[in-house]
CSV table of C-alpha atoms in Angstrom, one decimal:
chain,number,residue,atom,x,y,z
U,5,UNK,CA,39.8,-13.9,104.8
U,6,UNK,CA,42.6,-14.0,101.6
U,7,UNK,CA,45.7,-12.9,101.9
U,8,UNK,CA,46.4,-12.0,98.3
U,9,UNK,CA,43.4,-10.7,96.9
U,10,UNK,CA,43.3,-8.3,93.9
U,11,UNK,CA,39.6,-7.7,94.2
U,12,UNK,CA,37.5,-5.5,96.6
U,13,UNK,CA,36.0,-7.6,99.5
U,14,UNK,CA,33.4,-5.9,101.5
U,15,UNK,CA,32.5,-6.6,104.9
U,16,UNK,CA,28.4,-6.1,106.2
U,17,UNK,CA,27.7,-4.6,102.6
U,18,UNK,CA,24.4,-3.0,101.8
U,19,UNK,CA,22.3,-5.2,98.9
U,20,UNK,CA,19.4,-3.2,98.9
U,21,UNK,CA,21.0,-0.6,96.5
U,22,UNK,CA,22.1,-3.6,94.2
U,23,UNK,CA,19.0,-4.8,94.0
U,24,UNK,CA,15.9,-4.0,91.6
U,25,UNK,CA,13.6,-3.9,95.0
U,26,UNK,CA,15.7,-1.7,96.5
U,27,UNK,CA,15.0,-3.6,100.1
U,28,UNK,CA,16.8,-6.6,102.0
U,29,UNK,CA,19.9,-6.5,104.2
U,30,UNK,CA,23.4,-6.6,104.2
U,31,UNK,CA,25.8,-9.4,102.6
U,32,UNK,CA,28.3,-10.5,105.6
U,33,UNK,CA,30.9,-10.4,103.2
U,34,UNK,CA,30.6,-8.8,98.9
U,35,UNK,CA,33.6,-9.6,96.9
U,36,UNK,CA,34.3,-8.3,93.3
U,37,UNK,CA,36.7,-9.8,91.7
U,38,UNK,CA,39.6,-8.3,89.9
U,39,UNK,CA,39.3,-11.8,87.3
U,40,UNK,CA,38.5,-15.3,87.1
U,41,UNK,CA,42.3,-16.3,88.3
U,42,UNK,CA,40.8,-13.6,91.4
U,43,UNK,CA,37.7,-15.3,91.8
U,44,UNK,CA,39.4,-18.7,91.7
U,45,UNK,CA,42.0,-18.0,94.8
U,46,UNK,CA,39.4,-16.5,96.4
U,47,UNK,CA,37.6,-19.6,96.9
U,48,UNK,CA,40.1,-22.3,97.2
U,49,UNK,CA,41.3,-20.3,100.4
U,50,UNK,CA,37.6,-19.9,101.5
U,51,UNK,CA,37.0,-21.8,104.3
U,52,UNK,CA,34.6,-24.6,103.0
U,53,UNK,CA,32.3,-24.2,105.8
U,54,UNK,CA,31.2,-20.4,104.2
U,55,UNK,CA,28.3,-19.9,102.1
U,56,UNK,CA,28.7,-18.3,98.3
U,57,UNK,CA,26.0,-17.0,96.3
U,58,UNK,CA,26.5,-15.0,92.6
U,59,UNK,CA,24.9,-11.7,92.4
U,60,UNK,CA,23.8,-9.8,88.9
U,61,UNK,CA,22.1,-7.0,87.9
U,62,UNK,CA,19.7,-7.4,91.2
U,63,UNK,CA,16.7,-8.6,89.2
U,64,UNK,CA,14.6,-12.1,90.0
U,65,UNK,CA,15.7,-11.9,93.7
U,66,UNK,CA,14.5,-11.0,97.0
U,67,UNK,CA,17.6,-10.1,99.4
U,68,UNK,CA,15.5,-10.7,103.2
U,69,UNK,CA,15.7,-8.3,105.4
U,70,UNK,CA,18.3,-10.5,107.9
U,71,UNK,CA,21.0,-10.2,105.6
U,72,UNK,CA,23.1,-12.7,103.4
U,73,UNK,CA,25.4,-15.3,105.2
U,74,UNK,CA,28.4,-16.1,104.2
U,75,UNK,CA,29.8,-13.9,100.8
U,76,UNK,CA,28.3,-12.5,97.8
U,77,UNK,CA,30.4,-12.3,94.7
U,78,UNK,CA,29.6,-9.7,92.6
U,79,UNK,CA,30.8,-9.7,89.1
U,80,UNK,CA,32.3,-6.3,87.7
U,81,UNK,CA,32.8,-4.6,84.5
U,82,UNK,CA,36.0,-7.3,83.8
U,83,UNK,CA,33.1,-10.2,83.3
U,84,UNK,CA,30.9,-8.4,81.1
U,85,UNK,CA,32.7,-8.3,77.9
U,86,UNK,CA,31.0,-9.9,74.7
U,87,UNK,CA,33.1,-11.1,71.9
U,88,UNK,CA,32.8,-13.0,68.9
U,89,UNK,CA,33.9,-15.7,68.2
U,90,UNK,CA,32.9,-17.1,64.3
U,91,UNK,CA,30.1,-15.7,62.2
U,92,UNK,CA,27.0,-17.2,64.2
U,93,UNK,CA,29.1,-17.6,68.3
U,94,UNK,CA,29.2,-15.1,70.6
U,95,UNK,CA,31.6,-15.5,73.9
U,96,UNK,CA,29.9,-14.0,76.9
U,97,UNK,CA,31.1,-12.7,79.8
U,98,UNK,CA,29.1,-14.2,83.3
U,99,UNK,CA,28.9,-9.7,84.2
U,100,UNK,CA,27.5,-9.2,80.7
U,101,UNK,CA,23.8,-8.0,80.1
U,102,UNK,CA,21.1,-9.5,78.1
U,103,UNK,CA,21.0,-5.7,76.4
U,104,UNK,CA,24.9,-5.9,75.9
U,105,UNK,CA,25.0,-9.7,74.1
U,106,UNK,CA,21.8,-9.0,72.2
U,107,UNK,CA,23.2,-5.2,71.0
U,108,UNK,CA,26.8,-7.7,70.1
U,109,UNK,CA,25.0,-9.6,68.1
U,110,UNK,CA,23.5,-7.3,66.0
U,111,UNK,CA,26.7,-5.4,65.7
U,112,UNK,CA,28.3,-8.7,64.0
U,113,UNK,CA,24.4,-9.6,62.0
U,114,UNK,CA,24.1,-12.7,64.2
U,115,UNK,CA,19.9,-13.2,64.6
U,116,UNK,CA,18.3,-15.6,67.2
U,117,UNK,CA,19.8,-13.6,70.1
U,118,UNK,CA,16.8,-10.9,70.1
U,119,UNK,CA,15.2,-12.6,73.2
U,120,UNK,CA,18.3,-11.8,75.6
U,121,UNK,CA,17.2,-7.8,75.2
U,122,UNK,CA,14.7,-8.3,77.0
U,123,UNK,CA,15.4,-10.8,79.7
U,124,UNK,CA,16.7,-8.3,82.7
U,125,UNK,CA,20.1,-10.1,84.7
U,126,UNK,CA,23.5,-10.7,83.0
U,127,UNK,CA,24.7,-14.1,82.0
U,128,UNK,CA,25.5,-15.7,85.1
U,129,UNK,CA,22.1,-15.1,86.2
U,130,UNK,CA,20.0,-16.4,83.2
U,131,UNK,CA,22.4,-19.1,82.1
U,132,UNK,CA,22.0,-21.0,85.7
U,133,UNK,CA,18.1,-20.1,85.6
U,134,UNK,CA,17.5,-20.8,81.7
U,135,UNK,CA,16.0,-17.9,81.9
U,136,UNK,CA,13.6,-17.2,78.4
U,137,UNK,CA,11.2,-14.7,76.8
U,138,UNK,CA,9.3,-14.4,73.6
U,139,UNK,CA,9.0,-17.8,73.1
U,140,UNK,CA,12.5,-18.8,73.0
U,141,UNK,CA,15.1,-19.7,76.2
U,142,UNK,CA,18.5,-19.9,76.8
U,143,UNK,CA,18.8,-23.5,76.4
U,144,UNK,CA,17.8,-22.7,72.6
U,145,UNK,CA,21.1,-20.5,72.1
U,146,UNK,CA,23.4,-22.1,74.6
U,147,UNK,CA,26.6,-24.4,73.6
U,148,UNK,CA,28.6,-24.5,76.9
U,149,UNK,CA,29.3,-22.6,79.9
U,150,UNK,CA,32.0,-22.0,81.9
U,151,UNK,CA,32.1,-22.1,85.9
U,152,UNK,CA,34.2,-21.7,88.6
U,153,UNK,CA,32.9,-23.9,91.8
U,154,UNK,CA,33.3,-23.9,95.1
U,155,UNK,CA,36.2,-25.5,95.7
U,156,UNK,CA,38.2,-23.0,92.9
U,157,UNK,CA,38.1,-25.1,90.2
U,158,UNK,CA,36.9,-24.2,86.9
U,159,UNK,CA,35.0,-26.4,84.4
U,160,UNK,CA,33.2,-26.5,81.1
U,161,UNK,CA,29.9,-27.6,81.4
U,162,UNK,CA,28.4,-28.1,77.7
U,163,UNK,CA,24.8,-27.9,77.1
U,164,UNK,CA,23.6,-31.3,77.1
U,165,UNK,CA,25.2,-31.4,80.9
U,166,UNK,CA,23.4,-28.9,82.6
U,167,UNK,CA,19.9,-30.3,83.0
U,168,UNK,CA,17.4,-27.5,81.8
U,169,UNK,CA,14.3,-27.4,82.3
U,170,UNK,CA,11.8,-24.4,82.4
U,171,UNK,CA,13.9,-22.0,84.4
U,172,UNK,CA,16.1,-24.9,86.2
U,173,UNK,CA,19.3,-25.7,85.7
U,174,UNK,CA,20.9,-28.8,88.2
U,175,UNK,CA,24.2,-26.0,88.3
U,176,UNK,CA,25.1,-26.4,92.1
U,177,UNK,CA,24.8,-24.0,94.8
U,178,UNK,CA,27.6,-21.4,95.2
U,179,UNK,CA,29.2,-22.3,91.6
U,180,UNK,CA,30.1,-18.7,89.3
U,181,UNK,CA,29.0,-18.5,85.6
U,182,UNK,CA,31.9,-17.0,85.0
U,183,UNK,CA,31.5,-16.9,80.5
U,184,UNK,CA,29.0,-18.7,78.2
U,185,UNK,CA,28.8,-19.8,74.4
U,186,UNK,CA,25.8,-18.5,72.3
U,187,UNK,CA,25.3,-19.7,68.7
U,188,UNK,CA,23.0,-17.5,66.7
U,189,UNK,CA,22.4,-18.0,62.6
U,190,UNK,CA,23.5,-15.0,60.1
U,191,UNK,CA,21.1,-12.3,59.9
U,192,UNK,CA,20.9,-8.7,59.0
U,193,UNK,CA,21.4,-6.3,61.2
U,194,UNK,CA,18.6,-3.7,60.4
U,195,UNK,CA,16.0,-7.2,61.1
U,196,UNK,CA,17.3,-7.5,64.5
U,197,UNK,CA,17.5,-4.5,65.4
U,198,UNK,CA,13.5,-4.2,64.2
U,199,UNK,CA,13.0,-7.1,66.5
U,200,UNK,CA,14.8,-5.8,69.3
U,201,UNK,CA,12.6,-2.9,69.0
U,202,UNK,CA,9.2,-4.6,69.0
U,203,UNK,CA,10.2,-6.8,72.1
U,204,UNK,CA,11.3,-3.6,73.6
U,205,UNK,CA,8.2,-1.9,72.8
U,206,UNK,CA,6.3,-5.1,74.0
U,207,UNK,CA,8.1,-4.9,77.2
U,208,UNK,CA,7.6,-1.3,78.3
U,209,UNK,CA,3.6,-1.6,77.1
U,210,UNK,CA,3.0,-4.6,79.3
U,211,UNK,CA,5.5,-4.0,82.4
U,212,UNK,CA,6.0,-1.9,85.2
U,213,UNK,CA,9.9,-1.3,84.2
U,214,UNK,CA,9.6,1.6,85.4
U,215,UNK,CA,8.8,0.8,89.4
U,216,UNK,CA,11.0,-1.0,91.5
U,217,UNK,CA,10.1,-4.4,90.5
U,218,UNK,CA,12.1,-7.8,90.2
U,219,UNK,CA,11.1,-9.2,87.5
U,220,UNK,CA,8.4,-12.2,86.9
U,221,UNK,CA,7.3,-13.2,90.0
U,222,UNK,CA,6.2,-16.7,89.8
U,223,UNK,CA,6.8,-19.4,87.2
U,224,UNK,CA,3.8,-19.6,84.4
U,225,UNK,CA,2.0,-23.6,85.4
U,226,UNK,CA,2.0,-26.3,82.6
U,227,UNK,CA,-1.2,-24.9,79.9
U,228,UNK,CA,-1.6,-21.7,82.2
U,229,UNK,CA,-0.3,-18.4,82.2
U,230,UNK,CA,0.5,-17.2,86.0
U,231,UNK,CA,-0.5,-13.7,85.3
U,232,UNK,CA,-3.7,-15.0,84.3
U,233,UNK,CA,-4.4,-17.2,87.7
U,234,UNK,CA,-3.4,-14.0,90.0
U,235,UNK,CA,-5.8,-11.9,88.1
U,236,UNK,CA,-8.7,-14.1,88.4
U,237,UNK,CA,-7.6,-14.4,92.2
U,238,UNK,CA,-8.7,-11.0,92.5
U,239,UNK,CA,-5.3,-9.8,93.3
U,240,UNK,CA,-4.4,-7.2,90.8
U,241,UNK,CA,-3.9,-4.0,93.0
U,242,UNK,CA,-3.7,-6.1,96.5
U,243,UNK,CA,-0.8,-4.5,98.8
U,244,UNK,CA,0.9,-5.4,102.4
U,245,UNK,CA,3.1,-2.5,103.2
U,246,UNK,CA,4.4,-1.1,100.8
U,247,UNK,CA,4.2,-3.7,98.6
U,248,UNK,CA,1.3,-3.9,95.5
U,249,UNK,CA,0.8,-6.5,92.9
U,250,UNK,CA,1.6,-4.3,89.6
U,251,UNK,CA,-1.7,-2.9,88.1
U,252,UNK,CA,0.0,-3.2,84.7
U,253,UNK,CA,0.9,-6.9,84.7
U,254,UNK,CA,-0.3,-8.9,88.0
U,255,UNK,CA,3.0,-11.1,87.6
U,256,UNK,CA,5.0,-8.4,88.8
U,257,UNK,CA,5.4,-7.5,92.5
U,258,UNK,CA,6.3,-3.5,93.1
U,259,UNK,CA,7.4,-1.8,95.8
U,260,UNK,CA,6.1,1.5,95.7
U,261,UNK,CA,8.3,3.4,98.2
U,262,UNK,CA,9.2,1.6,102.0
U,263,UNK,CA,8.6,-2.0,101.2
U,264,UNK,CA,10.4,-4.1,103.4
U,265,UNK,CA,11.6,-7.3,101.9
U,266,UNK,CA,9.0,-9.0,104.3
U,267,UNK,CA,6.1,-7.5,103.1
U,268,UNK,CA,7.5,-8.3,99.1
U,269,UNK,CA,7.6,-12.0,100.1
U,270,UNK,CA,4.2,-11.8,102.5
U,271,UNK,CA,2.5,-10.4,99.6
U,272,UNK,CA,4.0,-13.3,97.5
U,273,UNK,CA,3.1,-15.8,99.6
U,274,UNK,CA,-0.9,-14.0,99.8
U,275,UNK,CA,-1.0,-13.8,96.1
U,276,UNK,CA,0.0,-18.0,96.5
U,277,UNK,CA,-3.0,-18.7,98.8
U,278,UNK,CA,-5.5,-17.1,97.0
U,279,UNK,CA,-4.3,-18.5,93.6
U,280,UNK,CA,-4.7,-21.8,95.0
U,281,UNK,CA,-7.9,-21.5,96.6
U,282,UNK,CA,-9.6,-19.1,93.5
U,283,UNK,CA,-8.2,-22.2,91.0
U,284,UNK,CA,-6.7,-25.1,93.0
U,285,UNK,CA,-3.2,-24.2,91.3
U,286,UNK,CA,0.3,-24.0,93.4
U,287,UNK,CA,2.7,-21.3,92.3
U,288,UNK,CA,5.8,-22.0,92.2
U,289,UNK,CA,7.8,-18.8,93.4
U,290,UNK,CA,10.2,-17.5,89.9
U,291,UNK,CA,12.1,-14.9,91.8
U,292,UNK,CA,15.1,-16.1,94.0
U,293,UNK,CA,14.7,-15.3,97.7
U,294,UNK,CA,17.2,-15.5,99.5
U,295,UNK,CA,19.0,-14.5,103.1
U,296,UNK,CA,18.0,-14.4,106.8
U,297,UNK,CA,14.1,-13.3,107.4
């Protein structure tokens, strides 16, 4: 592929252990870059013709069982460092957790950051998704962002650029969060750590985090709350395969053992058509799916 890499590149790499489902596929090619300068060669000498798709932690995102086309870039332990950068800014790597920026803050008594605790991806992942929690979203914190795009180029894109809407961003395909800005206000570091722990506490009563889960599954509708709909549905329990709606929040989709990534998205797509017949509402799918079926 690149001549000069400093990174690992990976060819027919295994996703399922990479991912929170622990199903799906392989990735044709995985590469981990050494560092942005990496990730940026990487991809100008890509042939343009090759698909490229960001990986995270694995939450939010259903790998199909046909495997990934094309490469999936994988950010590493040299994206994932948190800094600050004044009293209320944080500069975040795209690697970096929602537990790690959200733990940084505190450490420098930054509040207004609590809500990244408990939102399960790293940067790159809920930056491009504006992904939210707890009333607030990323678009509440964010100042810019930095990405590298397809061609190898890297750009700022500030706020006010980047098109949010509830969990959309217009960031194009196969572009890399790569760092992001997050402005906080001055706060004390005992209250946000008492936050922390009461969204944490929230968290662990009201979701399965301890099954093999990815995360929300579908998008709450305008006035409506989608856990809500797929309970009245009738579909808290309902399985296909190995596959079950959680008992503990009907939101969530488990796999309890030998799911295949099929019968994740089958059951989905079930919980979709009896939603809209039980209440005439269409769900909009939340978690990325992604891959050959």
């Amino acid at each position: 592929m690149v001549p000069s890499l400093q990174g690992k590149l990976t060819p027919n790499a295994p996703l399922a252990p990479l991912v929170w489902f622990k199903s799906g596929g392989t990735a044709d090619w995985l590469f981990e870059p050494k560092d942005v300068a990496d990730l940026q060669d990487f991809l100008a000498n890509l042939a343009p013709d090759i698909p490229v798709m960001a990986l995270g932690l694995g939450s939010n995102l259903i790998v199909r069982d046909g495997g990934v086309p094309g490469v999936v870039i994988r950010l590493g332990k040299a994206f994932a460092k948190v800094e600050r950068v004044d009293e209320v800014t944080l500069n975040c790597g795209g690697g970096a957790s929602g537990i790690l920026v959200s733990s940084t803050a505190r450490d420098n008594a930054i509040a207004g950051l609590e809500f990244l605790r408990s939102i399960p991806g790293t940067v790159g992942g809920f930056v491009r998704m504006n992904g939210g929690a707890y009333g607030r979203e990323v678009k509440d914190v964010l100042i810019d962002c930095d990405i590298v795009i397809r061609s190898g180029e890297i750009a700022t894109m500030p706020l006010s650029e980047l098109g949010y809407t509830y969990r959309h961003s217009d960031l194009v395909d196969g572009c890399i969060v790569v760092a992001a800005r997050f402005r906080g206000q001055p706060g004390d570091p005992q209250a946000i750590q008492t936050e922390m722990d009461r969204i944490s506490a929230a968290r662990e009563a009201s979701q399965p985090l301890r099954s093999k889960t990815g995360g929300s599954t579908f998008k709450n509708p305008e006035g409506a709350r989608a856990w809500e709909l797929v309970d009245k549905a009738g579909c808290r329990g309902l399985a296909v395969g190995g596959a079950q709606v959680s008992e503990k929040h009907t939101n969530f989709l488990i796999n309890t053992g030998a799911a295949t990534s099929a019968d994740i998205e089958k059951l989905g797509e079930e919980v979709r058509t009896r939603v809209k017949a039980h209440s005439g509402v269409d769900l909009e799918w939340e978690i990325k799916r992604i891959g050959r079926t």
